[in-house]
Short mmCIF file of C-alpha atoms in Angstrom, two decimals:
data_model
loop_
_atom_site.label_atom_id
_atom_site.label_comp_id
_atom_site.label_asym_id
_atom_site.label_seq_id
_atom_site.Cartn_x
_atom_site.Cartn_y
_atom_site.Cartn_z
CA UNK A 1 99.57 142.75 138.70
CA UNK A 2 102.09 145.59 137.99
CA UNK A 3 103.82 145.75 134.69
CA UNK A 4 107.03 147.29 133.94
CA UNK A 5 107.24 149.68 131.14
CA UNK A 6 110.32 149.31 128.99
CA UNK A 7 111.74 152.60 127.69
CA UNK A 8 114.27 152.94 124.99
CA UNK A 9 116.97 155.48 125.40
CA UNK A 10 117.25 157.84 122.50
CA UNK A 11 119.95 156.98 120.03
CA UNK A 12 120.46 153.32 121.22
CA UNK A 13 119.97 150.28 119.02
CA UNK A 14 117.48 147.66 120.16
CA UNK A 15 119.28 144.71 121.76
CA UNK A 16 119.91 141.97 119.23
CA UNK A 17 119.01 138.55 120.10
CA UNK A 18 121.86 136.05 119.69
CA UNK A 19 121.09 133.85 116.54
CA UNK A 20 120.82 130.21 117.25
CA UNK A 21 122.52 127.96 114.84
CA UNK A 22 121.17 124.59 113.86
CA UNK A 23 123.19 121.86 115.53
CA UNK A 24 123.69 118.29 114.43
CA UNK A 25 122.48 116.06 117.13
CA UNK A 26 122.91 112.72 115.46
CA UNK A 27 125.72 110.20 115.46
CA UNK A 28 128.49 110.49 112.82
CA UNK A 29 128.19 107.60 110.44
CA UNK A 30 130.93 105.00 109.97
CA UNK A 31 132.20 104.59 106.49
CA UNK A 32 132.43 100.81 105.72
CA UNK A 33 133.96 101.23 102.25
CA UNK A 34 134.79 103.97 99.79
CA UNK A 35 135.05 102.13 96.46
CA UNK A 36 133.35 101.34 94.11
CA UNK A 37 130.66 103.18 96.02
CA UNK A 38 130.49 104.67 99.55
CA UNK A 39 128.78 102.44 102.09
CA UNK A 40 128.00 103.86 105.46
CA UNK A 41 126.63 102.48 108.68
CA UNK A 42 123.62 104.60 109.75
CA UNK A 43 122.12 103.32 112.98
CA UNK A 44 118.48 103.99 113.57
CA UNK A 45 116.05 103.37 116.40
CA UNK A 46 112.35 103.06 115.51
CA UNK A 47 109.31 101.61 117.09
CA UNK A 48 106.92 100.05 114.49
CA UNK A 49 103.40 99.15 115.67
CA UNK A 50 101.76 96.51 113.45
CA UNK A 51 98.66 94.32 113.68
CA UNK A 52 98.30 90.85 112.24
CA UNK A 53 94.54 91.33 112.12
CA UNK A 54 92.68 88.25 110.88
CA UNK A 55 96.01 86.32 110.59
CA UNK A 56 96.60 86.55 114.34
CA UNK A 57 95.90 82.89 114.84
CA UNK A 58 98.90 81.97 112.67
CA UNK A 59 101.32 83.86 115.12
CA UNK A 60 99.43 82.72 118.20
CA UNK A 61 100.00 79.09 116.90
CA UNK A 62 103.80 79.65 116.40
CA UNK A 63 103.99 80.76 120.07
CA UNK A 64 102.34 77.50 121.09
CA UNK A 65 104.62 75.34 118.74
CA UNK A 66 101.79 74.92 116.19
CA UNK A 67 101.77 75.39 112.51
CA UNK A 68 98.34 76.86 111.48
CA UNK A 69 96.90 77.18 108.00
CA UNK A 70 93.76 78.38 106.36
CA UNK A 71 91.41 76.55 104.07
CA UNK A 72 88.53 77.72 102.00
CA UNK A 73 85.24 76.32 103.25
CA UNK A 74 83.33 76.84 100.06
CA UNK A 75 82.55 73.36 98.53
CA UNK A 76 82.20 75.04 94.99
CA UNK A 77 85.71 76.55 95.15
CA UNK A 78 88.31 74.94 92.86
CA UNK A 79 91.05 75.37 95.59
CA UNK A 80 90.24 73.76 98.93
CA UNK A 81 93.81 72.89 100.07
CA UNK A 82 95.67 74.49 103.10
CA UNK A 83 97.38 77.83 102.72
CA UNK A 84 100.65 78.83 104.53
CA UNK A 85 101.22 81.69 104.95
CA UNK A 86 97.50 81.95 105.71
CA UNK A 87 95.02 84.02 103.90
CA UNK A 88 92.10 85.93 105.60
CA UNK A 89 90.01 85.34 102.38
CA UNK A 90 90.22 82.78 99.54
CA UNK A 91 92.06 84.43 96.67
CA UNK A 92 89.76 82.51 94.23
CA UNK A 93 86.23 82.90 95.59
CA UNK A 94 86.79 85.56 98.34
CA UNK A 95 85.11 83.45 100.98
CA UNK A 96 86.46 83.96 104.61
CA UNK A 97 88.87 81.15 105.22
CA UNK A 98 88.76 78.71 108.21
CA UNK A 99 91.69 77.78 110.46
CA UNK A 100 93.27 74.30 110.84
CA UNK A 101 96.23 73.26 112.78
CA UNK A 102 98.63 70.86 111.14
CA UNK A 103 99.41 67.69 113.28
CA UNK A 104 103.00 67.69 114.80
CA UNK A 105 105.49 66.81 113.68
CA UNK A 106 105.11 68.85 110.45
CA UNK A 107 107.35 67.17 107.88
CA UNK A 108 108.06 68.54 104.48
CA UNK A 109 110.76 68.50 101.77
CA UNK A 110 112.87 71.33 100.39
CA UNK A 111 111.51 72.50 97.10
CA UNK A 112 114.19 75.12 96.57
CA UNK A 113 116.76 77.08 98.60
CA UNK A 114 119.21 80.00 98.55
CA UNK A 115 122.12 81.11 100.78
CA UNK A 116 121.51 84.49 102.23
CA UNK A 117 124.64 86.49 102.72
CA UNK A 118 123.14 89.96 103.14
CA UNK A 119 119.80 89.91 104.75
CA UNK A 120 117.23 92.65 104.11
CA UNK A 121 115.96 95.20 106.65
CA UNK A 122 114.08 93.63 109.42
CA UNK A 123 115.58 90.16 109.06
CA UNK A 124 117.18 89.53 112.39
CA UNK A 125 119.06 86.34 111.60
CA UNK A 126 122.88 85.99 111.53
CA UNK A 127 124.29 85.66 108.06
CA UNK A 128 124.96 83.63 106.02
CA UNK A 129 121.92 81.24 106.48
CA UNK A 130 119.85 78.96 104.20
CA UNK A 131 116.48 80.34 103.12
CA UNK A 132 114.31 77.36 102.21
CA UNK A 133 110.91 76.86 100.43
CA UNK A 134 109.31 73.78 101.80
CA UNK A 135 106.56 71.57 100.26
CA UNK A 136 104.26 70.25 102.94
CA UNK A 137 101.74 67.52 102.07
CA UNK A 138 98.20 68.90 101.73
CA UNK A 139 99.44 72.51 101.50
CA UNK A 140 98.82 74.21 98.15
CA UNK A 141 101.42 76.89 98.76
CA UNK A 142 105.18 76.61 99.32
CA UNK A 143 106.02 78.53 102.49
CA UNK A 144 109.48 80.22 102.90
CA UNK A 145 111.51 79.95 105.97
CA UNK A 146 114.95 79.04 107.03
CA UNK A 147 117.06 76.00 107.81
CA UNK A 148 118.44 76.17 111.37
CA UNK A 149 121.46 74.16 110.66
CA UNK A 150 122.90 71.77 108.04
CA UNK A 151 123.27 72.23 104.23
CA UNK A 152 120.11 71.86 102.27
CA UNK A 153 119.44 70.03 99.02
CA UNK A 154 116.34 69.65 96.79
CA UNK A 155 114.12 66.94 98.16
CA UNK A 156 115.67 67.00 101.59
CA UNK A 157 113.37 65.98 104.32
CA UNK A 158 112.79 68.63 107.06
CA UNK A 159 110.76 68.94 110.26
CA UNK A 160 109.23 72.25 111.48
CA UNK A 161 110.42 73.41 114.91
CA UNK A 162 109.30 76.53 116.82
CA UNK A 163 110.77 79.31 119.05
CA UNK A 164 108.38 79.01 121.88
CA UNK A 165 110.83 80.36 124.48
CA UNK A 166 111.31 84.09 124.08
CA UNK A 167 109.34 84.21 120.70
CA UNK A 168 109.82 87.10 118.26
CA UNK A 169 106.14 86.97 117.40
CA UNK A 170 107.09 87.02 113.74
CA UNK A 171 107.60 84.36 111.01
CA UNK A 172 111.15 83.83 112.41
CA UNK A 173 109.42 81.85 115.14
CA UNK A 174 109.21 78.67 112.96
CA UNK A 175 112.14 77.16 111.07
CA UNK A 176 113.20 73.72 109.62
CA UNK A 177 115.74 71.21 110.72
CA UNK A 178 117.03 68.05 108.81
CA UNK A 179 114.60 65.08 109.38
CA UNK A 180 115.66 61.49 109.27
CA UNK A 181 113.15 58.74 109.95
#
C-alpha cells in the first residue's frame, strides 16, 4: 500500500482544525411557575430493570386476580399471621416464609386514608386519588393501596379488585372498591 508523504511548505502555518462547540441537544424546559420558587417541567425517558426476586409470586398473583401473602412456618415464632406486602423471610425469626392465597373476595376495612394531590415519582395514577390503608382479617400488616372510586371513611368496608387486563405488573394492579353486603 502506497502512502502519501505530506510536506509542509516553508513559512506556512499548520492548518488549524475548526474547534467544535458543545451543543445542547436536550429539550428546553417549560416553567410552570416563577414564585415563590421556580418550578420547571423536565421530561425524562428512562428504562429501569427491576427484579421482584423471591416476592415474584405476589405480582404473579395480582396478574391472576389473586391476593397472595406470606406466613412464617416456624411453630416457635411469635408471629404467624399473614404478611401483605409479602416478606421473603420472617422479620422475627428469619425463617423463609411460605406463600398463601387469600380466598376471593378479599374484604377489608379502611384503617386510615389520605387524599393524594401530588403523587411521587413512579406513581402513575391520576390525581387527586385516595390512598387507603386496609385492615384484612388474618393479616398482621396493614397494606397500602388506593380506592378506585368513592370517598373513604374510617371503618368503611372495601373489596379488593385487580387489573388483570393490561396489568402494570406493579402494586398498582390491585386496588379497593366500596363493598356493601
